[in-house]
Amino acid sequence: MTDTRTAWDTYATQRPDRRPVNARGETTWFNWTQYADHGPGAELLALPDRGRVLDLGCGRGGNAAHLATLGMTAVGVDVSPAQLRAARERWGDLPGLVLHQADAVEFLRRTDDEYDAVFSVYGALWFTDPDVLLPVVRERLRPGGALVFSQRPAVEGCYGCQASYIPRGEDEDPLVVKRWDFEPDVWESLLKEHGFTDVQAEVLAAPPGRRKVGTLIVQARA
């Protein structure tokens, strides 16, 4: 299996930069989906004033940065040094934003901090065995704290641990990382098994246009 740090560093070189502003002209914003200016925002996290929030698989840090501008302490964790370099170049001077280069499970196991919410947007909740990650997430959530994550819906008949391929050069094999795909009702069952409550998992439809794949958004409480 590909070293995950190498894989996500490679992925980082293929992703476009976040736009300078969104459709409303805002320099920071929150986006759960793969589509620009679509879907709900940070309100899903139900954060208290000056809350503490953890982004697992923060990538280039745009969502965490937005929460920091709202007065939160926003902690971003990503395994890729390349992703975090880009995050620091754009958001490094932002008060309230803290970035760590680490594997999500390892970070959660070694920290004593508690969080009002934990979230993941096409991040670690998609690419980590939920039976390993969910228990350590719950341990670090304050009572009643929210876990919210989003990813692409599972392809019909392709459930459980799947392979994701990250392309490289024409003469190189793609890099391979694991991901975990389940239908919404299975995600709900998994979260309840690990002690979460108020669980709901729904697929948000794609915006009008030619693309039809929606976004799975899963919400739960500790």
Short mmCIF file of N, CA, C and O in Angstrom, two decimals, residues 34-35 38 152-153 203-215:
data_model
loop_
_atom_site.label_atom_id
_atom_site.label_comp_id
_atom_site.label_asym_id
_atom_site.label_seq_id
_atom_site.Cartn_x
_atom_site.Cartn_y
_atom_site.Cartn_z
N GLN A 34 -18.55 19.07 -3.12
CA GLN A 34 -17.56 19.19 -4.18
C GLN A 34 -17.92 20.27 -5.19
O GLN A 34 -17.22 20.46 -6.18
N TYR A 35 -19.00 20.99 -4.93
CA TYR A 35 -19.48 22.02 -5.84
C TYR A 35 -19.34 23.40 -5.21
O TYR A 35 -19.63 23.58 -4.02
N HIS A 38 -22.40 25.81 -2.88
CA HIS A 38 -23.53 24.89 -2.85
C HIS A 38 -23.62 24.23 -1.49
O HIS A 38 -22.61 23.81 -0.92
N ARG A 152 -18.23 11.72 -1.04
CA ARG A 152 -19.10 11.27 -2.12
C ARG A 152 -19.92 10.06 -1.65
O ARG A 152 -19.45 9.25 -0.87
N PRO A 153 -21.15 9.92 -2.13
CA PRO A 153 -21.93 8.74 -1.79
C PRO A 153 -21.28 7.48 -2.35
O PRO A 153 -20.57 7.52 -3.37
N VAL A 203 -28.00 12.20 1.58
CA VAL A 203 -27.30 12.63 0.37
C VAL A 203 -27.93 13.93 -0.12
O VAL A 203 -29.13 13.97 -0.43
N LEU A 204 -27.12 14.98 -0.15
CA LEU A 204 -27.55 16.26 -0.70
C LEU A 204 -27.39 16.21 -2.21
O LEU A 204 -26.31 15.90 -2.72
N ALA A 205 -28.45 16.50 -2.93
CA ALA A 205 -28.41 16.43 -4.39
C ALA A 205 -27.44 17.46 -4.95
O ALA A 205 -27.19 18.52 -4.36
N ALA A 206 -26.88 17.14 -6.11
CA ALA A 206 -26.01 18.08 -6.82
C ALA A 206 -26.82 19.30 -7.25
O ALA A 206 -28.04 19.23 -7.43
N PRO A 207 -26.17 20.44 -7.44
CA PRO A 207 -26.89 21.61 -7.94
C PRO A 207 -27.34 21.38 -9.39
O PRO A 207 -26.86 20.47 -10.06
N PRO A 208 -28.27 22.18 -9.89
CA PRO A 208 -28.73 22.01 -11.27
C PRO A 208 -27.55 22.06 -12.25
O PRO A 208 -26.63 22.85 -12.09
N GLY A 209 -27.60 21.19 -13.24
CA GLY A 209 -26.52 21.13 -14.23
C GLY A 209 -26.32 19.71 -14.70
O GLY A 209 -27.12 18.81 -14.41
N ARG A 210 -25.24 19.47 -15.38
CA ARG A 210 -24.98 18.17 -15.98
C ARG A 210 -24.49 17.15 -14.96
O ARG A 210 -24.69 15.95 -15.14
N ARG A 211 -23.84 17.60 -13.91
CA ARG A 211 -23.31 16.65 -12.93
C ARG A 211 -24.41 16.23 -11.96
O ARG A 211 -25.20 17.06 -11.49
N LYS A 212 -24.45 14.93 -11.67
CA LYS A 212 -25.57 14.37 -10.90
C LYS A 212 -25.16 13.76 -9.57
O LYS A 212 -26.03 13.42 -8.77
N VAL A 213 -23.86 13.59 -9.31
CA VAL A 213 -23.44 12.94 -8.07
C VAL A 213 -23.59 13.93 -6.91
O VAL A 213 -23.05 15.05 -6.96
N GLY A 214 -24.33 13.54 -5.90
CA GLY A 214 -24.55 14.40 -4.75
C GLY A 214 -23.43 14.29 -3.74
O GLY A 214 -22.33 13.79 -4.02
N THR A 215 -23.71 14.74 -2.53
CA THR A 215 -22.74 14.71 -1.44
C THR A 215 -23.38 14.07 -0.21
O THR A 215 -24.46 14.49 0.22
#
